[in-house]
Amino acid sequence: MRTSARLCTLVAATAIGLMAVATPASAHVSVQPEGTAARGGYATVNVKVPNERDNASTVKVEMSLPTEHPLSSVMPQPVPGWEIEVTKAPLDKPLEVHGRKITEAVSKVSWTATGKGIEPGYFQKFPLSVGRLPENTDQLVLKSVQTYSNKEVVRWIDVPEEGQEAEHPAPVLALSAADDGHGTAGPSPEAAPAPAAQDSDVKKADGNGTDTTARWLGITGLLLGALGIAAALFTGRRRTDA
């Protein structure tokens, strides 16, 4: 009986451990460039917003741009089913861009759903053309706010300390060195892409579902294997005792 109890404990512990490994990390709002985002240049970036709730849709996304590194050009790409609002704020220190003085810059971009929004199990990408990217930093912290249809608000504004993981990390755009040293890396504002179709996002969401299914199938196999080993050990123990 003692051996049986020990085996059951071993199997249970193994199962719990495997379940912990199988549980995917919580997704969060993120921003990634198409290609590279080089210091001193222009880039097209995608703001990726996953829906983390099973009983509500994402109906609004707000992204703030850092005032310490103002951008002279921020152009959102139209997204079907979403209304876009661009908010500007005056600059303490004007910018000189192509011989032109810029006295205000975009401080926030908001996307508000005009339809169902981002439903459970899906994500949406919101493209932005941005520049000129600053040359005196290696990243831009883009604090964001996600609002659900049930009025829940999630603030992705935490800036983690080195070696720590924040509960609600702010999206960070990593900046690379300029390709040619003249600040021309990435597309210019005039090269904004055409509106993206929603189908591409749906396919990506389906791909995430496939990955999850494969992960659980693998874990199920490991659990069955652990149970088989435990049963074999128990049977062998009984024969030895006999």
Short mmCIF file of C-alpha atoms in Angstrom, two decimals:
data_model
loop_
_atom_site.label_atom_id
_atom_site.label_comp_id
_atom_site.label_asym_id
_atom_site.label_seq_id
_atom_site.Cartn_x
_atom_site.Cartn_y
_atom_site.Cartn_z
CA MET A 1 0.00 0.00 0.00
CA ARG A 2 2.86 2.35 0.84
CA THR A 3 4.42 1.68 -2.56
CA SER A 4 1.08 2.33 -4.27
CA ALA A 5 0.67 5.61 -2.42
CA ARG A 6 4.17 6.70 -3.36
CA LEU A 7 3.54 5.86 -7.01
CA CYS A 8 0.28 7.78 -7.02
CA THR A 9 2.03 10.78 -5.49
CA LEU A 10 4.77 10.57 -8.13
CA VAL A 11 2.27 10.40 -10.98
CA ALA A 12 0.24 13.30 -9.56
CA ALA A 13 3.34 15.46 -9.17
CA THR A 14 4.41 14.64 -12.71
CA ALA A 15 0.97 15.55 -14.04
CA ILE A 16 0.95 18.88 -12.19
CA GLY A 17 4.41 19.70 -13.50
CA LEU A 18 3.43 18.90 -17.05
CA MET A 19 0.26 20.97 -16.75
CA ALA A 20 2.32 23.92 -15.57
CA VAL A 21 4.61 23.57 -18.57
CA ALA A 22 1.64 23.24 -20.90
CA THR A 23 -0.02 26.46 -19.71
CA PRO A 24 0.95 29.15 -22.24
CA ALA A 25 2.32 32.48 -21.04
CA SER A 26 -0.17 35.30 -20.90
CA ALA A 27 -0.13 37.24 -24.15
CA HIS A 28 0.11 41.02 -24.07
CA VAL A 29 0.03 44.05 -26.32
CA SER A 30 3.27 44.29 -28.29
CA VAL A 31 4.82 46.26 -31.15
CA GLN A 32 7.08 44.87 -33.88
CA PRO A 33 8.61 46.54 -36.94
CA GLU A 34 8.16 45.28 -40.48
CA GLY A 35 11.81 44.66 -41.19
CA THR A 36 13.90 46.98 -39.03
CA ALA A 37 13.33 50.16 -37.05
CA ALA A 38 16.64 52.00 -37.42
CA ARG A 39 17.65 55.01 -35.39
CA GLY A 40 17.24 58.21 -37.40
CA GLY A 41 15.02 56.56 -40.00
CA TYR A 42 11.39 55.69 -40.69
CA ALA A 43 9.64 52.38 -40.13
CA THR A 44 6.29 50.65 -40.37
CA VAL A 45 5.39 48.92 -37.12
CA ASN A 46 2.53 46.62 -36.15
CA VAL A 47 0.76 47.05 -32.83
CA LYS A 48 -0.42 43.52 -32.00
CA VAL A 49 -3.37 43.30 -29.61
CA PRO A 50 -4.55 39.84 -28.47
CA ASN A 51 -7.86 39.33 -26.70
CA GLU A 52 -7.18 37.64 -23.36
CA ARG A 53 -10.77 37.35 -22.13
CA ASP A 54 -13.21 34.52 -22.81
CA ASN A 55 -16.34 36.57 -22.14
CA ALA A 56 -15.57 39.98 -23.66
CA SER A 57 -14.21 41.60 -26.81
CA THR A 58 -11.57 44.30 -27.09
CA VAL A 59 -13.34 47.47 -28.21
CA LYS A 60 -10.67 50.15 -27.77
CA VAL A 61 -6.88 50.42 -27.86
CA GLU A 62 -4.92 53.55 -26.91
CA MET A 63 -1.18 53.91 -27.42
CA SER A 64 0.83 56.83 -26.04
CA LEU A 65 4.00 58.04 -27.73
CA PRO A 66 6.89 59.21 -25.54
CA THR A 67 7.16 62.98 -25.19
CA GLU A 68 10.87 62.73 -24.45
CA HIS A 69 11.41 61.32 -27.96
CA PRO A 70 8.81 63.08 -30.16
CA LEU A 71 8.21 61.78 -33.67
CA SER A 72 7.64 64.23 -36.50
CA SER A 73 5.53 61.74 -38.46
CA VAL A 74 3.01 59.19 -37.16
CA MET A 75 0.55 57.86 -39.75
CA PRO A 76 -1.89 55.04 -38.92
CA GLN A 77 -3.04 52.65 -41.61
CA PRO A 78 -6.84 52.29 -41.93
CA VAL A 79 -8.14 49.10 -40.32
CA PRO A 80 -11.60 47.82 -41.33
CA GLY A 81 -14.04 47.97 -38.43
CA TRP A 82 -12.03 50.52 -36.45
CA GLU A 83 -12.19 54.29 -36.08
CA ILE A 84 -8.79 55.96 -35.60
CA GLU A 85 -8.10 59.13 -33.65
CA VAL A 86 -4.70 60.85 -33.65
CA THR A 87 -4.00 63.28 -30.80
CA LYS A 88 -1.25 65.89 -31.04
CA ALA A 89 0.44 67.94 -28.33
CA PRO A 90 2.71 71.02 -28.49
CA LEU A 91 6.44 70.44 -28.13
CA ASP A 92 8.54 72.17 -25.51
CA LYS A 93 11.36 72.26 -28.05
CA PRO A 94 10.51 72.44 -31.80
CA LEU A 95 11.98 69.86 -34.17
CA GLU A 96 13.84 70.61 -37.39
CA VAL A 97 12.86 68.10 -40.11
CA HIS A 98 13.91 68.58 -43.75
CA GLY A 99 14.35 72.31 -43.12
CA ARG A 100 10.88 72.58 -41.61
CA LYS A 101 10.15 73.49 -37.99
CA ILE A 102 7.77 71.11 -36.19
CA THR A 103 6.04 72.62 -33.14
CA GLU A 104 3.70 69.74 -32.28
CA ALA A 105 3.85 65.96 -32.44
CA VAL A 106 1.52 63.00 -32.06
CA SER A 107 1.12 62.09 -28.39
CA LYS A 108 -1.49 59.34 -28.68
CA VAL A 109 -3.19 57.10 -31.23
CA SER A 110 -6.56 55.50 -30.41
CA TRP A 111 -8.44 52.73 -32.20
CA THR A 112 -12.15 52.34 -31.37
CA ALA A 113 -14.19 49.44 -32.72
CA THR A 114 -17.19 50.29 -34.88
CA GLY A 115 -18.28 46.66 -34.98
CA LYS A 116 -17.57 43.58 -32.86
CA GLY A 117 -13.97 44.50 -32.06
CA ILE A 118 -11.44 41.77 -31.27
CA GLU A 119 -13.43 38.73 -30.21
CA PRO A 120 -12.22 36.02 -27.77
CA GLY A 121 -9.57 33.78 -29.32
CA TYR A 122 -8.38 36.36 -31.86
CA PHE A 123 -5.90 39.21 -32.19
CA GLN A 124 -5.67 42.30 -34.37
CA LYS A 125 -2.75 44.21 -35.85
CA PHE A 126 -2.78 47.99 -36.11
CA PRO A 127 -0.06 49.27 -38.50
CA LEU A 128 1.68 52.62 -38.00
CA SER A 129 4.24 54.45 -40.11
CA VAL A 130 6.56 56.31 -37.73
CA GLY A 131 9.62 58.56 -37.93
CA ARG A 132 12.01 60.07 -37.72
CA LEU A 133 13.08 57.66 -35.05
CA PRO A 134 15.36 59.13 -32.37
CA GLU A 135 19.09 58.62 -32.61
CA ASN A 136 19.87 58.98 -28.91
CA THR A 137 18.09 55.89 -27.58
CA ASP A 138 17.86 52.19 -28.39
CA GLN A 139 14.16 51.77 -27.65
CA LEU A 140 10.79 53.49 -27.45
CA VAL A 141 8.39 52.60 -24.64
CA LEU A 142 4.83 52.84 -25.98
CA LYS A 143 2.47 52.63 -23.00
CA SER A 144 -0.96 51.32 -24.00
CA VAL A 145 -4.47 50.86 -22.61
CA GLN A 146 -6.82 48.04 -23.68
CA THR A 147 -10.57 48.35 -23.05
CA TYR A 148 -13.00 45.41 -23.17
CA SER A 149 -16.71 45.33 -23.96
CA ASN A 150 -17.47 44.55 -20.29
CA LYS A 151 -15.86 47.89 -19.30
CA GLU A 152 -12.68 46.22 -18.01
CA VAL A 153 -9.56 48.29 -18.62
CA VAL A 154 -6.06 46.78 -18.77
CA ARG A 155 -3.15 49.23 -18.61
CA TRP A 156 -0.01 47.98 -20.35
CA ILE A 157 2.23 50.62 -18.79
CA ASP A 158 4.73 48.77 -16.57
CA VAL A 159 8.40 49.26 -17.37
CA PRO A 160 10.20 46.27 -15.78
CA GLU A 161 13.52 46.58 -14.02
CA GLU A 162 16.42 44.62 -15.49
CA GLY A 163 16.00 40.90 -14.80
CA GLN A 164 12.37 41.27 -13.72
CA GLU A 165 9.10 40.50 -15.45
CA ALA A 166 6.28 43.04 -15.21
CA GLU A 167 2.68 41.96 -14.79
CA HIS A 168 1.46 44.36 -17.48
CA PRO A 169 4.56 45.25 -19.52
CA ALA A 170 4.42 48.26 -21.80
CA PRO A 171 5.10 47.57 -25.50
CA VAL A 172 8.69 48.36 -26.43
CA LEU A 173 9.96 49.14 -29.93
CA ALA A 174 13.63 48.17 -30.18
CA LEU A 175 15.72 50.47 -32.39
CA SER A 176 18.67 49.23 -34.41
CA ALA A 177 21.66 51.07 -35.85
CA ALA A 178 21.02 52.91 -39.13
CA ASP A 179 21.82 50.71 -42.14
CA ASP A 180 23.71 53.37 -44.10
CA GLY A 181 24.46 55.98 -41.46
CA HIS A 182 22.15 58.53 -43.10
CA GLY A 183 18.98 57.76 -41.20
CA THR A 184 17.08 56.32 -44.15
CA ALA A 185 16.41 52.82 -42.84
CA GLY A 186 12.81 51.69 -43.13
CA PRO A 187 10.03 53.10 -45.30
CA SER A 188 9.40 56.84 -45.46
CA PRO A 189 5.97 58.28 -44.56
CA GLU A 190 5.09 58.45 -48.27
CA ALA A 191 5.47 54.67 -48.52
CA ALA A 192 2.55 53.77 -46.29
CA PRO A 193 1.18 50.30 -47.14
CA ALA A 194 -2.29 49.59 -48.44
CA PRO A 195 -5.04 48.68 -45.93
CA ALA A 196 -4.64 45.15 -44.62
CA ALA A 197 -7.36 42.56 -44.99
CA GLN A 198 -8.85 41.06 -41.84
CA ASP A 199 -8.47 37.54 -43.24
CA SER A 200 -4.72 37.56 -42.59
CA ASP A 201 -5.28 38.17 -38.89
CA VAL A 202 -7.91 35.43 -38.72
CA LYS A 203 -5.47 32.95 -40.24
CA LYS A 204 -2.81 33.86 -37.71
CA ALA A 205 -5.30 33.36 -34.91
CA ASP A 206 -6.12 29.90 -36.31
CA GLY A 207 -2.40 29.14 -36.38
CA ASN A 208 -2.14 29.96 -32.69
CA GLY A 209 -5.00 27.56 -32.03
CA THR A 210 -3.16 24.80 -33.91
CA ASP A 211 -0.05 25.34 -31.81
CA THR A 212 -2.09 25.07 -28.62
CA THR A 213 -3.74 21.85 -29.79
CA ALA A 214 -0.38 20.30 -30.65
CA ARG A 215 1.00 21.31 -27.27
CA TRP A 216 -1.86 19.63 -25.41
CA LEU A 217 -1.61 16.49 -27.52
CA GLY A 218 2.08 16.27 -26.63
CA ILE A 219 1.37 16.75 -22.93
CA THR A 220 -1.35 14.09 -23.05
CA GLY A 221 1.17 11.66 -24.52
CA LEU A 222 3.66 12.43 -21.77
CA LEU A 223 1.00 11.91 -19.10
CA LEU A 224 0.02 8.55 -20.55
CA GLY A 225 3.68 7.57 -20.65
CA ALA A 226 4.13 8.54 -17.00
CA LEU A 227 1.07 6.51 -16.02
CA GLY A 228 2.40 3.52 -17.95
CA ILE A 229 5.76 3.67 -16.19
CA ALA A 230 4.06 3.96 -12.81
CA ALA A 231 1.84 0.97 -13.56
CA ALA A 232 4.83 -1.11 -14.66
CA LEU A 233 6.75 -0.24 -11.50
CA PHE A 234 3.75 -1.09 -9.33
CA THR A 235 3.23 -4.44 -11.08
CA GLY A 236 6.90 -5.30 -10.71
CA ARG A 237 6.80 -4.38 -7.03
CA ARG A 238 3.80 -6.66 -6.41
CA ARG A 239 5.54 -9.57 -8.10
CA THR A 240 8.65 -9.03 -5.98
CA ASP A 241 6.59 -8.88 -2.77
CA ALA A 242 4.83 -12.10 -3.79
#
